[in-house]
PDB file of C-alpha atoms and ligand atoms in Angstrom:
ATOM      1  CA  UNK A   1       4.289  -7.229  23.076  1.00  0.00           C
ATOM      2  CA  UNK A   2       3.414  -3.590  22.859  1.00  0.00           C
ATOM      3  CA  UNK A   3       4.127  -2.720  18.621  1.00  0.00           C
ATOM      4  CA  UNK A   4       2.124   0.424  18.262  1.00  0.00           C
ATOM      5  CA  UNK A   5       3.619   4.105  19.153  1.00  0.00           C
ATOM      6  CA  UNK A   6       2.797   6.857  21.459  1.00  0.00           C
ATOM      7  CA  UNK A   7       1.953   8.791  18.528  1.00  0.00           C
ATOM      8  CA  UNK A   8      -0.244   7.843  15.329  1.00  0.00           C
ATOM      9  CA  UNK A   9       2.690  10.498  13.608  1.00  0.00           C
ATOM     10  CA  UNK A  10       5.174   7.590  14.309  1.00  0.00           C
ATOM     11  CA  UNK A  11       4.006   5.591  11.301  1.00  0.00           C
ATOM     12  CA  UNK A  12       5.617   8.097   9.436  1.00  0.00           C
ATOM     13  CA  UNK A  13       9.592   7.857  10.661  1.00  0.00           C
ATOM     14  CA  UNK A  14      11.447   4.924   9.858  1.00  0.00           C
ATOM     15  CA  UNK A  15      13.320   4.470  13.361  1.00  0.00           C
ATOM     16  CA  UNK A  16       9.417   3.459  14.602  1.00  0.00           C
ATOM     17  CA  UNK A  17       9.505   0.461  11.669  1.00  0.00           C
ATOM     18  CA  UNK A  18      13.138  -0.584  11.978  1.00  0.00           C
ATOM     19  CA  UNK A  19      12.196  -1.006  15.803  1.00  0.00           C
ATOM     20  CA  UNK A  20       8.299  -2.620  14.830  1.00  0.00           C
ATOM     21  CA  UNK A  21      10.308  -5.501  12.532  1.00  0.00           C
ATOM     22  CA  UNK A  22      12.397  -6.160  14.987  1.00  0.00           C
ATOM     23  CA  UNK A  23      10.338  -6.611  17.546  1.00  0.00           C
ATOM     24  CA  UNK A  24       7.784  -8.701  16.103  1.00  0.00           C
ATOM     25  CA  UNK A  25      10.770 -11.330  13.900  1.00  0.00           C
ATOM     26  CA  UNK A  26      10.013 -12.451  10.691  1.00  0.00           C
ATOM     27  CA  UNK A  27       5.656 -13.340  11.994  1.00  0.00           C
ATOM     28  CA  UNK A  28       3.467 -11.385   9.274  1.00  0.00           C
ATOM     29  CA  UNK A  29       1.771  -8.524  11.036  1.00  0.00           C
ATOM     30  CA  UNK A  30      -1.263  -7.639   8.154  1.00  0.00           C
ATOM     31  CA  UNK A  31      -2.811  -4.198   8.253  1.00  0.00           C
ATOM     32  CA  UNK A  32      -6.401  -4.228   6.870  1.00  0.00           C
ATOM     33  CA  UNK A  33      -7.046  -8.098   6.092  1.00  0.00           C
ATOM     34  CA  UNK A  34      -5.003 -10.705   3.477  1.00  0.00           C
ATOM     35  CA  UNK A  35      -5.347 -12.348   0.104  1.00  0.00           C
ATOM     36  CA  UNK A  36      -8.110 -14.531   1.036  1.00  0.00           C
ATOM     37  CA  UNK A  37     -10.051 -11.763   1.947  1.00  0.00           C
ATOM     38  CA  UNK A  38      -9.027  -9.289  -0.919  1.00  0.00           C
ATOM     39  CA  UNK A  39      -8.614 -11.463  -3.606  1.00  0.00           C
ATOM     40  CA  UNK A  40     -12.037 -10.945  -4.907  1.00  0.00           C
ATOM     41  CA  UNK A  41     -11.148  -7.285  -5.549  1.00  0.00           C
ATOM     42  CA  UNK A  42      -7.569  -7.489  -6.791  1.00  0.00           C
ATOM     43  CA  UNK A  43      -8.352 -10.043  -9.237  1.00  0.00           C
ATOM     44  CA  UNK A  44     -10.579  -7.701 -11.058  1.00  0.00           C
ATOM     45  CA  UNK A  45      -7.743  -4.559 -11.537  1.00  0.00           C
ATOM     46  CA  UNK A  46      -4.564  -6.858 -11.838  1.00  0.00           C
ATOM     47  CA  UNK A  47      -4.035  -8.836 -14.764  1.00  0.00           C
ATOM     48  CA  UNK A  48      -1.324 -11.735 -14.335  1.00  0.00           C
ATOM     49  CA  UNK A  49       0.658 -10.184 -17.358  1.00  0.00           C
ATOM     50  CA  UNK A  50       0.740  -6.347 -14.852  1.00  0.00           C
ATOM     51  CA  UNK A  51       3.990  -5.559 -13.271  1.00  0.00           C
ATOM     52  CA  UNK A  52       3.643  -4.614  -9.648  1.00  0.00           C
ATOM     53  CA  UNK A  53       4.707  -2.333  -7.370  1.00  0.00           C
ATOM     54  CA  UNK A  54       4.078  -2.636  -3.974  1.00  0.00           C
ATOM     55  CA  UNK A  55       4.911   0.228  -1.602  1.00  0.00           C
ATOM     56  CA  UNK A  56       5.654  -0.385   2.075  1.00  0.00           C
ATOM     57  CA  UNK A  57       5.385  -3.673   1.654  1.00  0.00           C
ATOM     58  CA  UNK A  58       5.884  -4.080   5.434  1.00  0.00           C
ATOM     59  CA  UNK A  59       6.165  -8.527   6.227  1.00  0.00           C
ATOM     60  CA  UNK A  60       3.170  -8.966   4.935  1.00  0.00           C
ATOM     61  CA  UNK A  61       2.510 -12.223   2.600  1.00  0.00           C
ATOM     62  CA  UNK A  62      -0.126 -10.330   0.144  1.00  0.00           C
ATOM     63  CA  UNK A  63       2.621 -10.043  -2.678  1.00  0.00           C
ATOM     64  CA  UNK A  64       4.009 -13.594  -2.150  1.00  0.00           C
ATOM     65  CA  UNK A  65       0.090 -14.852  -2.663  1.00  0.00           C
ATOM     66  CA  UNK A  66      -0.334 -12.334  -5.719  1.00  0.00           C
ATOM     67  CA  UNK A  67       3.046 -14.704  -7.007  1.00  0.00           C
ATOM     68  CA  UNK A  68       2.298 -18.012  -6.036  1.00  0.00           C
ATOM     69  CA  UNK A  69      -1.214 -17.301  -8.077  1.00  0.00           C
ATOM     70  CA  UNK A  70       0.341 -16.622 -10.705  1.00  0.00           C
ATOM     71  CA  UNK A  71       1.449 -12.471 -10.862  1.00  0.00           C
ATOM     72  CA  UNK A  72       5.831 -13.528 -11.460  1.00  0.00           C
ATOM     73  CA  UNK A  73       6.324  -9.286 -11.853  1.00  0.00           C
ATOM     74  CA  UNK A  74       6.469  -8.016  -8.207  1.00  0.00           C
ATOM     75  CA  UNK A  75       8.547  -5.907  -6.981  1.00  0.00           C
ATOM     76  CA  UNK A  76       8.128  -4.605  -3.165  1.00  0.00           C
ATOM     77  CA  UNK A  77       9.956  -1.947  -1.344  1.00  0.00           C
ATOM     78  CA  UNK A  78      10.153  -0.282   1.997  1.00  0.00           C
ATOM     79  CA  UNK A  79      11.620   1.674   4.010  1.00  0.00           C
ATOM     80  CA  UNK A  80      12.821  -0.585   6.840  1.00  0.00           C
ATOM     81  CA  UNK A  81      16.195  -2.193   5.948  1.00  0.00           C
ATOM     82  CA  UNK A  82      15.049  -4.739   8.733  1.00  0.00           C
ATOM     83  CA  UNK A  83      12.009  -5.800   7.289  1.00  0.00           C
ATOM     84  CA  UNK A  84      13.804  -5.796   3.698  1.00  0.00           C
ATOM     85  CA  UNK A  85      16.471  -8.306   4.597  1.00  0.00           C
ATOM     86  CA  UNK A  86      13.614 -10.735   6.065  1.00  0.00           C
ATOM     87  CA  UNK A  87      11.675 -10.587   2.910  1.00  0.00           C
ATOM     88  CA  UNK A  88      14.816 -11.602   1.396  1.00  0.00           C
ATOM     89  CA  UNK A  89      15.538 -14.527   3.304  1.00  0.00           C
ATOM     90  CA  UNK A  90      12.085 -15.345   3.517  1.00  0.00           C
ATOM     91  CA  UNK A  91      12.092 -15.326  -0.151  1.00  0.00           C
ATOM     92  CA  UNK A  92      14.684 -15.790  -2.290  1.00  0.00           C
ATOM     93  CA  UNK A  93      14.580 -19.240  -2.362  1.00  0.00           C
ATOM     94  CA  UNK A  94      11.353 -19.954  -3.428  1.00  0.00           C
ATOM     95  CA  UNK A  95      10.253 -17.022  -4.826  1.00  0.00           C
ATOM     96  CA  UNK A  96      13.918 -15.877  -7.093  1.00  0.00           C
ATOM     97  CA  UNK A  97      11.419 -13.541  -9.474  1.00  0.00           C
ATOM     98  CA  UNK A  98      10.495 -11.157  -6.433  1.00  0.00           C
ATOM     99  CA  UNK A  99      12.423  -8.282  -5.973  1.00  0.00           C
ATOM    100  CA  UNK A 100      12.263  -6.534  -2.036  1.00  0.00           C
ATOM    101  CA  UNK A 101      14.341  -2.996  -1.953  1.00  0.00           C
ATOM    102  CA  UNK A 102      14.983  -0.966   0.369  1.00  0.00           C
ATOM    103  CA  UNK A 103      13.606   2.331  -0.772  1.00  0.00           C
ATOM    104  CA  UNK A 104      11.251   5.852   0.227  1.00  0.00           C
ATOM    105  CA  UNK A 105       8.389   6.139  -1.537  1.00  0.00           C
ATOM    106  CA  UNK A 106       9.001   9.499  -1.769  1.00  0.00           C
ATOM    107  CA  UNK A 107      12.042   9.619  -3.458  1.00  0.00           C
ATOM    108  CA  UNK A 108      12.059   6.498  -5.826  1.00  0.00           C
ATOM    109  CA  UNK A 109      14.723   5.346  -7.986  1.00  0.00           C
ATOM    110  CA  UNK A 110      12.717   3.577 -10.292  1.00  0.00           C
ATOM    111  CA  UNK A 111      12.547   4.411 -14.030  1.00  0.00           C
ATOM    112  CA  UNK A 112       9.523   7.312 -14.973  1.00  0.00           C
ATOM    113  CA  UNK A 113       6.751   4.698 -15.875  1.00  0.00           C
ATOM    114  CA  UNK A 114       8.617   1.056 -15.386  1.00  0.00           C
ATOM    115  CA  UNK A 115       5.029  -0.032 -13.345  1.00  0.00           C
ATOM    116  CA  UNK A 116       1.167  -0.820 -14.261  1.00  0.00           C
ATOM    117  CA  UNK A 117       0.040  -1.251 -11.434  1.00  0.00           C
ATOM    118  CA  UNK A 118       1.435   0.419  -8.075  1.00  0.00           C
ATOM    119  CA  UNK A 119      -0.185  -1.916  -4.689  1.00  0.00           C
ATOM    120  CA  UNK A 120      -0.231  -0.178  -1.238  1.00  0.00           C
ATOM    121  CA  UNK A 121      -1.843  -1.745   2.028  1.00  0.00           C
ATOM    122  CA  UNK A 122      -1.442   0.701   5.391  1.00  0.00           C
ATOM    123  CA  UNK A 123       1.313   3.060   3.725  1.00  0.00           C
ATOM    124  CA  UNK A 124      -1.079   6.045   2.902  1.00  0.00           C
ATOM    125  CA  UNK A 125      -2.668   5.519   6.298  1.00  0.00           C
ATOM    126  CA  UNK A 126       0.732   5.348   8.230  1.00  0.00           C
ATOM    127  CA  UNK A 127       2.356   7.925   5.224  1.00  0.00           C
ATOM    128  CA  UNK A 128      -0.405  10.840   6.454  1.00  0.00           C
ATOM    129  CA  UNK A 129      -1.526   9.874  10.189  1.00  0.00           C
ATOM    130  CA  UNK A 130      -2.982  14.077  10.091  1.00  0.00           C
ATOM    131  CA  UNK A 131      -3.710  16.968   7.448  1.00  0.00           C
ATOM    132  CA  UNK A 132      -0.360  19.383   8.951  1.00  0.00           C
ATOM    133  CA  UNK A 133       0.942  21.294   5.476  1.00  0.00           C
ATOM    134  CA  UNK A 134       4.469  19.298   6.114  1.00  0.00           C
ATOM    135  CA  UNK A 135       2.324  15.540   6.215  1.00  0.00           C
ATOM    136  CA  UNK A 136       0.258  17.187   2.902  1.00  0.00           C
ATOM    137  CA  UNK A 137       3.786  17.953   1.253  1.00  0.00           C
ATOM    138  CA  UNK A 138       4.823  14.589   1.447  1.00  0.00           C
ATOM    139  CA  UNK A 139       1.961  13.058   0.492  1.00  0.00           C
ATOM    140  CA  UNK A 140       2.242  15.858  -2.827  1.00  0.00           C
ATOM    141  CA  UNK A 141       5.660  13.848  -3.197  1.00  0.00           C
ATOM    142  CA  UNK A 142       4.012  10.435  -2.529  1.00  0.00           C
ATOM    143  CA  UNK A 143       1.376  10.841  -5.372  1.00  0.00           C
ATOM    144  CA  UNK A 144       4.214  12.631  -7.717  1.00  0.00           C
ATOM    145  CA  UNK A 145       6.242   9.554  -7.547  1.00  0.00           C
ATOM    146  CA  UNK A 146       3.474   7.667  -7.847  1.00  0.00           C
ATOM    147  CA  UNK A 147       2.908   9.002 -10.385  1.00  0.00           C
ATOM    148  CA  UNK A 148       5.925   8.892 -12.316  1.00  0.00           C
ATOM    149  CA  UNK A 149       6.518   5.460 -11.705  1.00  0.00           C
ATOM    150  CA  UNK A 150       3.115   4.611 -13.188  1.00  0.00           C
ATOM    151  CA  UNK A 151       2.622   3.980 -16.645  1.00  0.00           C
ATOM    152  CA  UNK A 152      -0.444   5.504 -19.122  1.00  0.00           C
ATOM    153  CA  UNK A 153      -3.655   4.005 -17.602  1.00  0.00           C
ATOM    154  CA  UNK A 154      -1.949   2.808 -14.965  1.00  0.00           C
ATOM    155  CA  UNK A 155      -3.523   2.160 -11.567  1.00  0.00           C
ATOM    156  CA  UNK A 156      -2.596   2.880  -7.697  1.00  0.00           C
ATOM    157  CA  UNK A 157      -4.827   0.637  -5.518  1.00  0.00           C
ATOM    158  CA  UNK A 158      -4.854   1.728  -2.364  1.00  0.00           C
ATOM    159  CA  UNK A 159      -5.921  -0.714   0.962  1.00  0.00           C
ATOM    160  CA  UNK A 160      -7.036   2.285   3.353  1.00  0.00           C
ATOM    161  CA  UNK A 161      -9.452   3.003   6.211  1.00  0.00           C
ATOM    162  CA  UNK A 162      -9.629   5.823   4.229  1.00  0.00           C
ATOM    163  CA  UNK A 163     -10.261   8.478   7.136  1.00  0.00           C
ATOM    164  CA  UNK A 164     -11.835  11.895   5.998  1.00  0.00           C
ATOM    165  CA  UNK A 165      -9.072  13.609   5.496  1.00  0.00           C
ATOM    166  CA  UNK A 166      -7.029  11.296   3.479  1.00  0.00           C
ATOM    167  CA  UNK A 167     -10.588  10.852   1.611  1.00  0.00           C
ATOM    168  CA  UNK A 168      -9.816  14.824   0.539  1.00  0.00           C
ATOM    169  CA  UNK A 169      -6.376  14.137  -0.322  1.00  0.00           C
ATOM    170  CA  UNK A 170      -7.279  11.515  -2.756  1.00  0.00           C
ATOM    171  CA  UNK A 171      -9.872  13.028  -4.119  1.00  0.00           C
ATOM    172  CA  UNK A 172      -8.398  16.435  -4.488  1.00  0.00           C
ATOM    173  CA  UNK A 173      -5.523  14.593  -6.371  1.00  0.00           C
ATOM    174  CA  UNK A 174      -7.858  12.528  -8.172  1.00  0.00           C
ATOM    175  CA  UNK A 175      -9.232  16.081  -9.379  1.00  0.00           C
ATOM    176  CA  UNK A 176      -6.724  17.564 -10.199  1.00  0.00           C
ATOM    177  CA  UNK A 177      -4.658  15.143 -12.311  1.00  0.00           C
ATOM    178  CA  UNK A 178      -7.482  13.624 -14.429  1.00  0.00           C
ATOM    179  CA  UNK A 179      -7.386  10.335 -12.552  1.00  0.00           C
ATOM    180  CA  UNK A 180     -10.732   8.292 -12.119  1.00  0.00           C
ATOM    181  CA  UNK A 181     -11.795   6.611  -8.848  1.00  0.00           C
ATOM    182  CA  UNK A 182     -13.847   3.454  -7.912  1.00  0.00           C
ATOM    183  CA  UNK A 183     -13.963   3.074  -3.906  1.00  0.00           C
ATOM    184  CA  UNK A 184     -14.519  -0.167  -3.162  1.00  0.00           C
ATOM    185  CA  UNK A 185     -16.192  -1.066   0.659  1.00  0.00           C
ATOM    186  CA  UNK A 186     -14.388  -4.445   1.997  1.00  0.00           C
ATOM    187  CA  UNK A 187     -16.557  -6.012   3.805  1.00  0.00           C
ATOM    188  CA  UNK A 188     -14.438  -8.898   4.499  1.00  0.00           C
ATOM    189  CA  UNK A 189     -11.153  -7.723   5.161  1.00  0.00           C
ATOM    190  CA  UNK A 190     -13.234  -5.723   8.133  1.00  0.00           C
ATOM    191  CA  UNK A 191     -14.594  -9.008   9.532  1.00  0.00           C
ATOM    192  CA  UNK A 192     -11.066 -10.345   9.755  1.00  0.00           C
ATOM    193  CA  UNK A 193      -9.742  -7.433  11.051  1.00  0.00           C
ATOM    194  CA  UNK A 194     -11.935  -7.123  13.850  1.00  0.00           C
ATOM    195  CA  UNK A 195     -11.175 -10.324  14.667  1.00  0.00           C
ATOM    196  CA  UNK A 196      -7.856  -9.964  14.412  1.00  0.00           C
ATOM    197  CA  UNK A 197      -7.360  -6.418  16.442  1.00  0.00           C
ATOM    198  CA  UNK A 198      -9.577  -3.824  18.091  1.00  0.00           C
ATOM    199  CA  UNK A 199      -9.967  -2.267  14.897  1.00  0.00           C
ATOM    200  CA  UNK A 200     -13.693  -1.972  13.869  1.00  0.00           C
ATOM    201  CA  UNK A 201     -13.159   0.225  11.213  1.00  0.00           C
ATOM    202  CA  UNK A 202     -14.332   0.436   7.236  1.00  0.00           C
ATOM    203  CA  UNK A 203     -11.717  -0.568   5.422  1.00  0.00           C
ATOM    204  CA  UNK A 204     -11.903   0.634   1.504  1.00  0.00           C
ATOM    205  CA  UNK A 205      -9.911   0.276  -1.663  1.00  0.00           C
ATOM    206  CA  UNK A 206      -9.713   2.979  -3.491  1.00  0.00           C
ATOM    207  CA  UNK A 207      -8.440   2.222  -7.030  1.00  0.00           C
ATOM    208  CA  UNK A 208      -7.193   4.786  -9.209  1.00  0.00           C
ATOM    209  CA  UNK A 209      -6.669   4.920 -12.960  1.00  0.00           C
ATOM    210  CA  UNK A 210      -4.122   7.137 -14.174  1.00  0.00           C
ATOM    211  CA  UNK A 211      -5.175   9.434 -17.161  1.00  0.00           C
ATOM    212  CA  UNK A 212      -8.596   8.083 -17.844  1.00  0.00           C
ATOM    213  CA  UNK A 213     -10.734  10.316 -16.972  1.00  0.00           C
ATOM    214  CA  UNK A 214     -11.445  13.615 -18.241  1.00  0.00           C
ATOM    215  CA  UNK A 215     -13.427  14.420 -15.304  1.00  0.00           C
ATOM    216  CA  UNK A 216     -12.637  11.967 -12.001  1.00  0.00           C
ATOM    217  CA  UNK A 217     -15.588  10.025 -10.983  1.00  0.00           C
ATOM    218  CA  UNK A 218     -16.369   8.639  -7.835  1.00  0.00           C
ATOM    219  CA  UNK A 219     -18.106   5.046  -7.836  1.00  0.00           C
ATOM    220  CA  UNK A 220     -18.750   3.818  -4.389  1.00  0.00           C
ATOM    221  CA  UNK A 221     -19.608   0.304  -3.892  1.00  0.00           C
ATOM    222  CA  UNK A 222     -20.586   0.680   0.008  1.00  0.00           C
TER     223      UNK A 222
HETATM  224  C1  SAM B 301       0.408  -0.313   8.253  1.00  0.00           C
HETATM  225  S1  SAM B 301       2.628  -1.119   7.300  1.00  0.00           S
HETATM  226  C2  SAM B 301       1.507  -1.900   6.178  1.00  0.00           C
HETATM  227  C3  SAM B 301       3.088  -2.884   5.670  1.00  0.00           C
HETATM  228  C4  SAM B 301       1.966  -3.593   4.712  1.00  0.00           C
HETATM  229  N1  SAM B 301       1.878  -3.396   3.447  1.00  0.00           N
HETATM  230  C5  SAM B 301       0.847  -4.309   5.345  1.00  0.00           C
HETATM  231  O1  SAM B 301      -0.256  -4.507   4.747  1.00  0.00           O
HETATM  232  O2  SAM B 301       1.051  -5.084   6.088  1.00  0.00           O
HETATM  233  C6  SAM B 301       3.010   0.334   6.836  1.00  0.00           C
HETATM  234  C7  SAM B 301       4.707   0.113   5.914  1.00  0.00           C
HETATM  235  O3  SAM B 301       4.755   1.419   5.087  1.00  0.00           O
HETATM  236  C8  SAM B 301       6.467   1.012   5.532  1.00  0.00           C
HETATM  237  N2  SAM B 301       6.646   2.726   5.166  1.00  0.00           N
HETATM  238  C9  SAM B 301       6.492   3.913   5.599  1.00  0.00           C
HETATM  239  N3  SAM B 301       7.353   5.219   5.572  1.00  0.00           N
HETATM  240  C10 SAM B 301       7.645   4.716   3.833  1.00  0.00           C
HETATM  241  C11 SAM B 301       8.328   5.352   2.992  1.00  0.00           C
HETATM  242  N4  SAM B 301       8.537   6.706   3.099  1.00  0.00           N
HETATM  243  N5  SAM B 301       8.884   5.058   2.517  1.00  0.00           N
HETATM  244  C12 SAM B 301       8.523   3.123   1.778  1.00  0.00           C
HETATM  245  N6  SAM B 301       7.625   2.448   3.104  1.00  0.00           N
HETATM  246  C13 SAM B 301       7.514   3.040   3.992  1.00  0.00           C
HETATM  247  C14 SAM B 301       6.692   0.791   6.870  1.00  0.00           C
HETATM  248  O4  SAM B 301       7.731   0.632   6.901  1.00  0.00           O
HETATM  249  C15 SAM B 301       5.536  -0.076   6.802  1.00  0.00           C
HETATM  250  O5  SAM B 301       6.073  -1.337   6.163  1.00  0.00           O
END
């Protein structure tokens, strides 16, 4: 079953994702690793009491796993109504506290400062296939929304391939908005992804803290 688009620009389109999740059915498709490979880093930056927003959740079970180990305040959104229905059906009985909402991450209806953590696994990469002006404008809207819904000192945690244009954009946004950044290489996620797909690119976790720094510092653990 071919789920890949003809061009990477399709990753930013709602119709592509609805068709993707219809074809995929209920079988989870995990981008860039799962909870077992990522938990060492996630537990360092997310506390059990945190109020977490997962943006572009897809049918990843990362949120379910976080819930099952004690994180109870989790809201997940996705642009695809197809996958949101699937996730509600999958979780409403066993995980009633988890919320799944169809919503555009570029135009969120949450109140300001509602969350202490925004978690993004693969969504920034999907939204930013290139560095054309229109894409950059979109990403400015995305970061603006994340910043709006995050509390002061809240964290934006992004699991990404961190291609050059994405690195530049995150660094630029953070510098202009006094966010601090840490970049961690996720070797275990990379190894897992290499065994289950053709991807042999490095996987990173970028942790940005809102309003933490007057001179943002990049600390790489590569
Ligand atoms: C690469 S997938 C990652 C899915 C999931 N986070 C994972 O790790 O498997 C990108 C996800 O972002 C969602 N998405 C794309 N554009 C979006 C938008 N504007 N708002 C919310 N979700 C979006 C897609 O529907 C898809 O589920």
